[in-house]
XYZ file of C-alpha atoms in Angstrom:
563
model
C 0.029 0.042 0.347
C 1.055 3.713 -0.652
C 0.827 6.407 2.274
C -2.833 7.367 0.951
C -4.265 3.873 1.155
C -2.504 3.366 4.584
C -4.055 6.726 5.621
C -7.369 5.465 4.579
C -6.793 2.351 5.883
C -6.135 3.503 9.233
C -8.957 5.891 9.269
C -11.041 2.976 8.264
C -10.179 0.558 10.866
C -9.743 2.738 14.083
C -13.124 3.493 15.499
C -14.319 7.145 15.722
C -13.482 7.978 19.107
C -10.336 7.090 19.234
C -7.474 9.646 19.930
C -5.945 8.097 17.070
C -8.598 8.678 14.528
C -9.292 12.050 15.919
C -5.907 13.009 15.352
C -5.675 12.039 11.563
C -9.012 13.525 10.917
C -7.110 17.092 11.589
C -4.670 16.117 9.188
C -5.195 17.640 5.484
C -1.372 18.557 4.199
C -0.357 15.705 1.872
C 2.541 16.292 3.259
C 2.289 15.475 6.661
C -0.010 12.404 6.049
C 3.182 11.199 3.632
C 5.534 11.331 6.816
C 2.941 9.387 8.899
C 2.810 6.746 6.495
C 5.132 6.596 4.019
C 7.115 3.921 5.982
C 6.726 1.958 8.854
C 8.426 2.800 12.121
C 11.737 0.871 11.532
C 12.901 -1.517 14.388
C 16.528 -2.409 14.530
C 19.092 -2.912 17.260
C 18.042 0.410 18.351
C 14.605 -0.745 18.870
C 12.058 1.952 17.760
C 12.192 5.608 17.475
C 10.186 8.162 16.408
C 7.042 11.346 16.871
C 4.378 10.281 18.977
C 1.623 10.207 16.965
C -0.691 8.688 14.814
C 0.611 6.881 11.631
C 3.105 3.637 10.764
C 5.911 6.213 11.196
C 4.535 7.087 14.825
C 5.178 6.014 18.197
C 1.428 4.966 19.019
C -0.611 2.032 20.769
C -0.941 0.773 17.331
C 3.257 0.424 16.186
C 4.231 -0.601 20.024
C 1.331 -3.328 19.971
C 2.638 -5.350 17.115
C 6.081 -4.808 17.584
C 5.380 -6.059 21.179
C 3.639 -8.435 19.649
C 6.423 -9.659 17.244
C 8.749 -9.832 20.224
C 5.874 -11.811 21.825
C 5.867 -14.666 19.043
C 9.793 -14.420 19.073
C 10.426 -15.438 22.388
C 7.434 -17.880 22.389
C 9.288 -19.504 19.613
C 12.110 -20.070 21.608
C 10.742 -22.074 23.922
C 9.131 -22.898 27.126
C 11.985 -21.918 29.423
C 12.475 -18.730 27.638
C 9.142 -17.245 28.191
C 8.996 -18.047 32.280
C 12.653 -16.859 32.462
C 10.483 -14.056 30.964
C 10.742 -10.028 30.496
C 11.725 -7.198 31.964
C 10.005 -3.904 31.539
C 11.115 0.030 31.911
C 10.062 3.162 31.328
C 11.192 7.076 31.173
C 9.426 9.908 32.366
C 7.863 11.451 28.359
C 4.228 11.650 27.096
C 2.760 7.692 27.324
C 5.565 6.032 28.270
C 4.055 4.365 30.986
C 0.626 3.498 29.067
C 3.283 2.081 26.207
C 5.263 0.034 28.925
C 1.502 -1.123 30.991
C 0.771 -2.280 27.100
C 3.623 -3.990 26.161
C 3.503 -5.634 29.938
C -0.113 -6.980 29.161
C 0.901 -7.916 25.824
C 3.745 -10.204 27.000
C 1.839 -11.508 29.693
C -1.618 -12.384 27.076
C 1.044 -14.368 25.197
C 2.272 -16.801 28.539
C 5.409 -14.888 29.168
C 6.682 -14.014 32.378
C 6.849 -10.148 33.321
C 8.613 -8.045 35.475
C 8.227 -3.740 35.887
C 8.695 -1.339 37.616
C 6.257 0.892 40.409
C 7.218 3.791 38.415
C 10.055 5.581 36.155
C 13.613 3.883 36.508
C 16.933 4.409 34.554
C 18.020 2.738 31.719
C 21.198 1.120 33.285
C 19.146 0.023 35.973
C 16.838 -1.965 33.551
C 19.913 -3.231 31.913
C 21.368 -4.163 34.985
C 17.756 -6.268 36.376
C 18.039 -8.339 33.021
C 21.127 -9.965 33.962
C 19.778 -10.050 37.603
C 16.927 -11.772 37.489
C 18.335 -13.827 34.474
C 15.576 -13.057 31.974
C 15.240 -13.624 28.199
C 14.361 -9.678 27.265
C 14.196 -6.311 28.767
C 12.313 -3.178 26.943
C 12.431 -0.128 28.014
C 10.231 2.485 26.121
C 12.578 5.718 26.391
C 13.854 8.332 23.484
C 16.803 9.077 25.524
C 17.712 12.541 25.057
C 15.530 13.301 21.667
C 12.915 16.541 22.185
C 9.555 16.157 24.221
C 7.640 15.171 20.825
C 9.777 11.733 20.902
C 9.090 8.405 22.214
C 11.210 5.026 21.832
C 11.330 1.595 22.485
C 14.910 -0.096 23.240
C 15.107 -3.597 23.521
C 17.339 -5.906 24.792
C 18.282 -9.573 25.010
C 19.592 -11.737 27.949
C 23.078 -10.823 28.003
C 21.563 -7.136 29.423
C 22.828 -5.452 25.645
C 20.352 -4.212 23.125
C 19.776 -6.696 20.669
C 22.217 -7.463 17.860
C 21.908 -7.393 14.512
C 21.290 -11.397 14.005
C 18.607 -10.758 17.019
C 16.918 -7.525 15.590
C 16.367 -9.230 12.395
C 14.728 -12.451 13.627
C 12.567 -9.846 15.977
C 11.495 -7.806 12.789
C 10.659 -11.096 10.813
C 8.343 -11.659 13.309
C 7.014 -8.121 13.658
C 6.225 -7.729 9.913
C 3.925 -11.042 10.362
C 2.193 -9.651 12.881
C -1.938 -8.288 11.961
C -1.612 -5.090 13.928
C -5.583 -4.630 13.666
C -6.336 -8.298 14.350
C -3.002 -10.363 15.528
C -2.232 -8.600 19.013
C -3.012 -10.551 21.869
C -3.635 -7.894 25.203
C -4.931 -8.048 28.852
C -5.361 -5.611 31.261
C -2.641 -4.053 32.866
C -3.705 -4.664 36.827
C -4.962 -7.644 36.091
C -2.362 -9.388 35.183
C -0.164 -7.914 38.305
C -2.861 -9.316 40.474
C -2.923 -12.675 39.031
C 0.707 -12.681 39.439
C 1.749 -12.643 35.507
C 3.480 -9.435 35.991
C 5.572 -8.987 38.984
C 6.045 -5.098 40.166
C 9.759 -5.436 41.988
C 10.288 -3.838 44.855
C 12.447 -1.389 46.406
C 15.066 -3.724 47.439
C 15.519 -4.508 43.834
C 16.767 -0.514 43.063
C 18.829 -1.174 45.899
C 20.969 -4.313 44.469
C 21.424 -1.623 41.709
C 22.797 1.199 43.940
C 25.049 -1.436 45.524
C 26.535 -2.773 42.596
C 27.312 0.879 41.599
C 28.901 1.886 44.639
C 31.131 -1.324 44.883
C 32.693 0.477 41.853
C 34.660 2.755 44.274
C 38.314 3.303 44.008
C 38.483 5.373 46.851
C 36.751 6.428 49.921
C 36.642 7.796 53.194
C 39.621 10.262 54.298
C 41.341 10.090 51.059
C 38.187 11.837 49.435
C 37.440 15.890 50.532
C 33.575 14.952 50.796
C 32.987 18.183 51.360
C 33.469 19.444 47.914
C 30.506 21.462 46.239
C 29.027 20.230 43.665
C 25.814 20.721 41.656
C 23.311 17.937 39.758
C 20.507 17.917 37.656
C 18.594 14.901 36.608
C 16.963 16.823 33.656
C 13.526 16.007 34.518
C 14.261 12.294 34.145
C 14.837 9.412 35.916
C 18.258 10.094 37.747
C 17.066 12.130 40.536
C 16.001 9.710 43.429
C 18.692 7.175 42.338
C 21.759 9.468 41.989
C 20.898 11.812 45.363
C 20.481 7.985 47.145
C 24.083 7.722 45.866
C 25.777 10.814 46.506
C 24.517 10.103 50.408
C 25.380 6.543 50.068
C 28.768 7.880 49.662
C 29.036 10.728 52.010
C 29.185 13.543 50.154
C 27.837 16.559 52.223
C 27.512 19.639 49.912
C 25.586 19.045 46.965
C 22.882 20.578 45.205
C 19.963 19.163 42.933
C 18.516 21.903 40.512
C 14.849 22.340 41.745
C 13.132 23.282 38.775
C 14.605 19.587 36.981
C 14.177 17.051 39.781
C 11.253 15.917 39.178
C 9.401 14.636 36.175
C 8.367 16.749 33.426
C 7.386 15.189 30.066
C 7.849 18.923 28.509
C 11.059 19.425 29.976
C 9.507 22.949 30.566
C 12.861 24.207 31.940
C 15.612 22.290 29.522
C 13.721 22.487 26.045
C 16.267 19.773 24.658
C 17.011 17.536 26.954
C 20.454 16.460 26.332
C 23.355 17.162 28.567
C 26.098 16.662 25.724
C 24.006 20.412 24.748
C 25.574 22.781 27.371
C 22.271 24.908 26.822
C 20.771 22.347 29.099
C 23.275 23.549 32.126
C 22.025 26.873 32.183
C 20.490 26.235 35.411
C 22.868 24.463 36.565
C 25.006 27.433 36.455
C 22.948 29.556 37.814
C 23.074 26.965 41.359
C 27.220 26.615 40.957
C 27.548 30.212 41.100
C 24.945 30.642 43.913
C 26.563 27.301 45.652
C 30.301 27.444 44.573
C 30.197 24.463 43.219
C 33.265 23.095 41.927
C 31.012 20.466 39.162
C 28.166 20.988 38.025
C 26.823 17.395 36.601
C 23.932 16.133 34.219
C 21.959 12.827 33.328
C 19.926 13.094 30.582
C 15.740 11.759 30.850
C 16.632 8.387 31.298
C 19.932 8.505 32.919
C 21.969 6.086 30.569
C 23.630 9.823 29.225
C 25.924 11.995 31.915
C 27.931 15.586 31.307
C 29.930 17.804 33.366
C 31.188 21.358 33.724
C 34.121 22.228 35.509
C 35.374 25.230 36.725
C 38.721 26.677 35.135
C 41.661 29.319 36.456
C 39.124 31.586 36.160
C 36.404 30.200 38.163
C 34.523 30.387 34.784
C 32.206 27.007 34.531
C 33.360 24.775 30.746
C 31.494 22.356 29.612
C 33.382 19.299 28.659
C 32.314 17.190 25.726
C 31.988 13.517 25.650
C 35.848 12.955 24.866
C 36.916 14.989 27.569
C 35.155 13.475 30.879
C 36.557 9.900 28.919
C 39.673 11.399 29.324
C 38.930 12.351 33.059
C 37.472 8.710 33.660
C 40.166 6.131 31.960
C 42.760 7.892 33.562
C 41.360 8.162 36.605
C 40.047 4.551 36.771
C 43.805 3.715 35.820
C 45.727 5.734 38.242
C 43.448 4.910 40.812
C 44.123 0.881 40.321
C 47.764 1.396 39.680
C 48.146 3.114 43.152
C 45.492 0.957 44.985
C 47.906 -2.178 43.462
C 44.613 -3.364 42.001
C 45.432 -2.779 38.060
C 45.345 -6.023 36.671
C 47.876 -8.103 34.579
C 45.511 -8.035 31.625
C 43.878 -4.972 31.963
C 41.096 -3.927 28.754
C 39.037 -0.812 27.927
C 37.022 -0.448 25.278
C 35.632 2.475 23.322
C 33.741 3.381 19.717
C 35.805 4.169 16.476
C 34.370 7.737 16.498
C 35.901 8.435 20.091
C 39.094 10.407 20.354
C 42.420 8.206 21.064
C 43.701 10.228 23.136
C 42.228 8.070 25.566
C 43.911 4.930 23.900
C 47.616 6.942 24.576
C 46.344 6.769 28.590
C 45.543 2.996 28.310
C 49.190 2.512 26.552
C 50.722 3.950 29.019
C 49.668 1.818 31.667
C 49.946 -1.070 29.674
C 46.442 -1.573 29.392
C 44.471 -2.987 26.128
C 42.038 -0.034 24.308
C 39.725 -1.967 22.152
C 37.705 -0.351 19.434
C 34.117 -1.103 18.042
C 31.263 0.417 16.068
C 29.202 2.645 18.337
C 26.767 2.233 20.512
C 26.707 0.174 23.726
C 25.198 -3.128 22.388
C 28.667 -2.660 20.286
C 30.980 -1.346 23.855
C 29.982 -4.204 25.896
C 28.977 -6.510 23.938
C 33.084 -6.995 23.586
C 32.986 -8.508 27.103
C 32.890 -11.712 26.410
C 35.593 -11.824 23.756
C 37.608 -10.022 26.409
C 36.694 -12.452 29.070
C 37.612 -15.550 26.478
C 40.826 -14.187 25.934
C 41.897 -13.492 29.463
C 41.149 -9.736 29.874
C 39.979 -7.915 32.755
C 36.950 -5.003 31.653
C 38.083 -2.083 33.159
C 36.225 0.950 31.037
C 34.254 1.416 28.146
C 33.119 5.042 26.593
C 31.646 6.532 23.793
C 32.212 10.076 22.911
C 28.317 10.724 22.956
C 28.452 11.508 27.139
C 28.241 7.691 27.467
C 30.015 5.533 29.834
C 29.726 2.097 30.795
C 31.936 1.268 34.136
C 30.766 -1.870 35.659
C 30.111 -4.714 33.124
C 27.196 -6.019 34.873
C 25.497 -3.122 33.287
C 25.690 -3.784 29.849
C 24.711 -0.268 28.633
C 26.209 3.479 29.045
C 25.222 4.334 33.081
C 25.006 7.736 34.093
C 24.699 7.148 37.895
C 27.747 5.381 38.098
C 29.606 7.606 35.445
C 27.739 10.571 37.941
C 29.827 8.794 40.568
C 33.231 8.019 39.865
C 33.564 11.419 38.636
C 32.194 13.027 41.841
C 34.503 10.661 43.024
C 37.840 11.812 41.573
C 36.695 15.545 42.230
C 37.001 14.721 45.868
C 40.007 12.772 44.953
C 41.775 15.706 43.614
C 40.662 17.995 45.502
C 42.213 16.546 48.599
C 45.433 16.849 47.138
C 44.768 20.854 46.183
C 44.300 19.677 42.364
C 40.429 20.462 40.347
C 39.376 17.843 37.339
C 40.625 21.616 35.393
C 43.940 21.387 36.779
C 44.167 17.019 36.024
C 42.952 17.534 32.367
C 45.270 20.304 31.737
C 47.686 17.135 32.766
C 46.631 15.183 30.819
C 47.126 17.425 27.782
C 50.710 18.064 28.851
C 51.326 14.064 29.179
C 49.515 12.736 26.111
C 49.247 15.581 23.424
C 46.580 18.501 22.978
C 43.701 17.485 21.319
C 40.694 18.829 19.968
C 37.843 17.555 19.319
C 34.775 18.658 17.418
C 31.239 16.924 16.354
C 28.897 18.776 14.433
C 25.727 17.251 12.722
C 23.167 18.604 9.852
C 20.004 17.801 10.559
C 17.924 16.387 7.684
C 14.386 15.513 8.415
C 11.927 13.606 6.819
C 11.717 11.645 3.217
C 13.715 14.267 1.141
C 16.660 14.536 4.509
C 17.217 10.738 4.566
C 17.940 10.747 0.681
C 20.055 13.466 0.472
C 21.841 11.756 3.865
C 22.146 8.721 1.241
C 23.867 10.975 -1.410
C 26.290 12.677 0.596
C 27.478 9.160 2.004
C 27.638 8.276 -1.174
C 29.279 11.054 -3.052
C 32.272 11.011 -0.462
C 32.818 7.464 -1.209
C 33.031 8.447 -5.068
C 35.105 11.257 -4.523
C 37.990 10.400 -1.698
C 39.694 13.295 -0.858
C 43.669 12.904 -0.924
C 43.835 16.768 0.500
C 42.314 18.350 3.631
C 43.023 21.554 4.277
C 46.293 21.664 2.789
C 47.261 18.344 4.718
C 47.433 14.896 3.232
C 45.412 12.257 3.901
C 46.998 9.021 4.823
C 45.127 6.328 4.580
C 40.946 5.852 4.762
C 38.526 3.387 6.760
C 35.172 2.270 4.818
C 33.444 0.468 7.355
C 30.640 -0.447 5.045
C 31.760 -4.224 4.283
C 32.941 -4.716 7.881
C 37.104 -3.975 8.870
C 39.011 -6.351 10.260
C 36.816 -7.666 13.475
C 34.441 -4.967 13.255
C 31.249 -5.691 11.040
C 30.121 -3.336 8.576
C 28.777 0.599 9.554
C 27.967 2.996 7.190
C 30.840 5.196 8.311
C 34.119 6.702 6.914
C 37.055 7.533 8.641
C 39.767 9.712 7.525
C 43.701 9.564 8.943
C 45.662 12.482 7.791
C 49.611 13.422 8.010
C 49.800 15.641 11.046
C 47.886 13.433 13.513
C 44.339 14.878 12.689
C 41.790 12.122 11.651
C 37.831 12.636 10.819
C 34.445 10.295 10.850
C 31.607 10.897 8.849
C 28.360 8.574 9.439
C 24.795 8.841 9.513
C 22.662 8.397 12.750
C 20.929 5.122 13.769
C 18.295 6.750 15.465
C 17.839 10.064 14.680
C 17.436 12.521 11.241
C 21.132 13.526 11.060
C 24.699 13.303 9.034
C 27.434 13.321 12.109
C 31.100 14.015 12.116
C 34.016 13.746 14.287
C 36.991 15.828 14.310
C 40.376 15.056 16.438
C 43.843 17.004 15.951
C 46.352 17.078 18.159
C 49.129 19.234 18.542
C 52.022 20.707 21.092
C 49.184 23.519 22.301
C 45.304 23.215 22.322
C 44.966 26.792 20.344
C 47.004 25.037 17.867
C 45.130 22.169 17.966
C 41.849 23.677 17.450
C 43.097 26.155 14.484
C 44.288 22.365 12.938
C 40.857 20.758 13.707
C 38.737 24.142 12.602
C 40.221 23.893 9.271
C 39.943 20.783 8.407
C 36.037 21.170 9.733
C 35.444 23.748 7.843
C 36.083 22.148 4.026
C 34.817 19.042 5.102
C 31.852 20.756 5.942
C 31.658 23.204 3.551
C 32.300 20.653 0.410
C 29.316 18.336 1.586
C 27.094 21.009 2.427
C 27.008 21.349 -1.209
C 25.695 17.914 -2.490
C 22.187 18.002 -2.405
């Protein structure tokens, strides 16, 4: 069916008093109808993600129901043992997150699959931890992570606690595509299933298990730390508020402030706008409270608390936002330095980063005799490397990627803003005891390993035309590979489209230049944008930024000409 036929089908199948029917009746613009129905919201390794609304290309009870039934069919196909192991489900504070999570729980239960849920919103990393702790076969989180308020999403996990692999996602997709969305979805009332025992609501002791595992990551404690260090934290109206505050209390921090306007859930993110801690604008209120309290460190997690970002004070007392790479430098350095000082650095230690993350952390790891492995972007790949490391005698120490995601605990197979926050706060308190700030430590890292500049711009191109233009951009770059950028020779190129060494295929290109600079280009897998990553190393930060800017400007100017 074309988009007009799908539109008509929905109007025919939905009852006239259904909110989705009423919404579609108000849609008269042909372009908007096409955008809502030109494709089905695609299910992949990132699950589902899209704007909330009526249509096949939207998050709604029909698309969520169809996806859930397909996953239920996949689990049923695995047999009685998989059904008995069951599924654990969580959700964030967004519009319809609770409703979608209860819908999904009812569908799994109606299909004879054991279900575990939480009494309210919970962080994505807690869900990932609980999959392994409860030994469930799968996990579902209703969240759109850091996306704008108009979006929602559906993250699917498998029994290893990672988001589903390509192989599992493809098999689930095959099942989903067979589901008749109008007559083939088995449903059951959520509350009735809870009362019957087919859905188990997890108690507070499970939250405690998650926090205990995080707090066990502590490297220094007690008198080694200045626990009076002034801190500010914002959960950006998301899931992090309760666990992050409890973690700070448990660890003994005595001088911290939570941004009150952003402490409680708000699906409209009224005081934030775009709830991405990677964007310095998300720290506006945190900075105000930081100046009032004299805070040395500002911390933020995104709405589902898997992303984490910070701002630190420089020598002038101004707050400086750190990008994901820079926070990664501090964490890699602190973890390795701490373990070496404590005599707990393993003989065969390993860390993992994505292919588009800065290579400065690789230099730090090598200085401590630790191997840095590279994977594709996404924590299904980063944390998915853990079994390989175990098989080859390595001890996992840390994994991260530049998009403010950090995985410090191998029992939590996803990025975790709560554990990252604990380690950064601990590091700040440890160095303060020594008379140093995180700003001092970051500059020490540059002095020792090289001054790196990083920049990660992107071009947002929404809708059908945007998606097609991104495809043309990637095709043009492959057909016109540069030999020189900003006067610097391109030494070599890696194209991951067909895979590279032990790294599976991804639509990504990476260019290495003769002056110790490199950059990468890839379309986002979850958002309508093409992403760029630029890195340059020089003997001063000023030179590094100048070189990086010259390369970035030429690349962006060239690719924007592709229509």
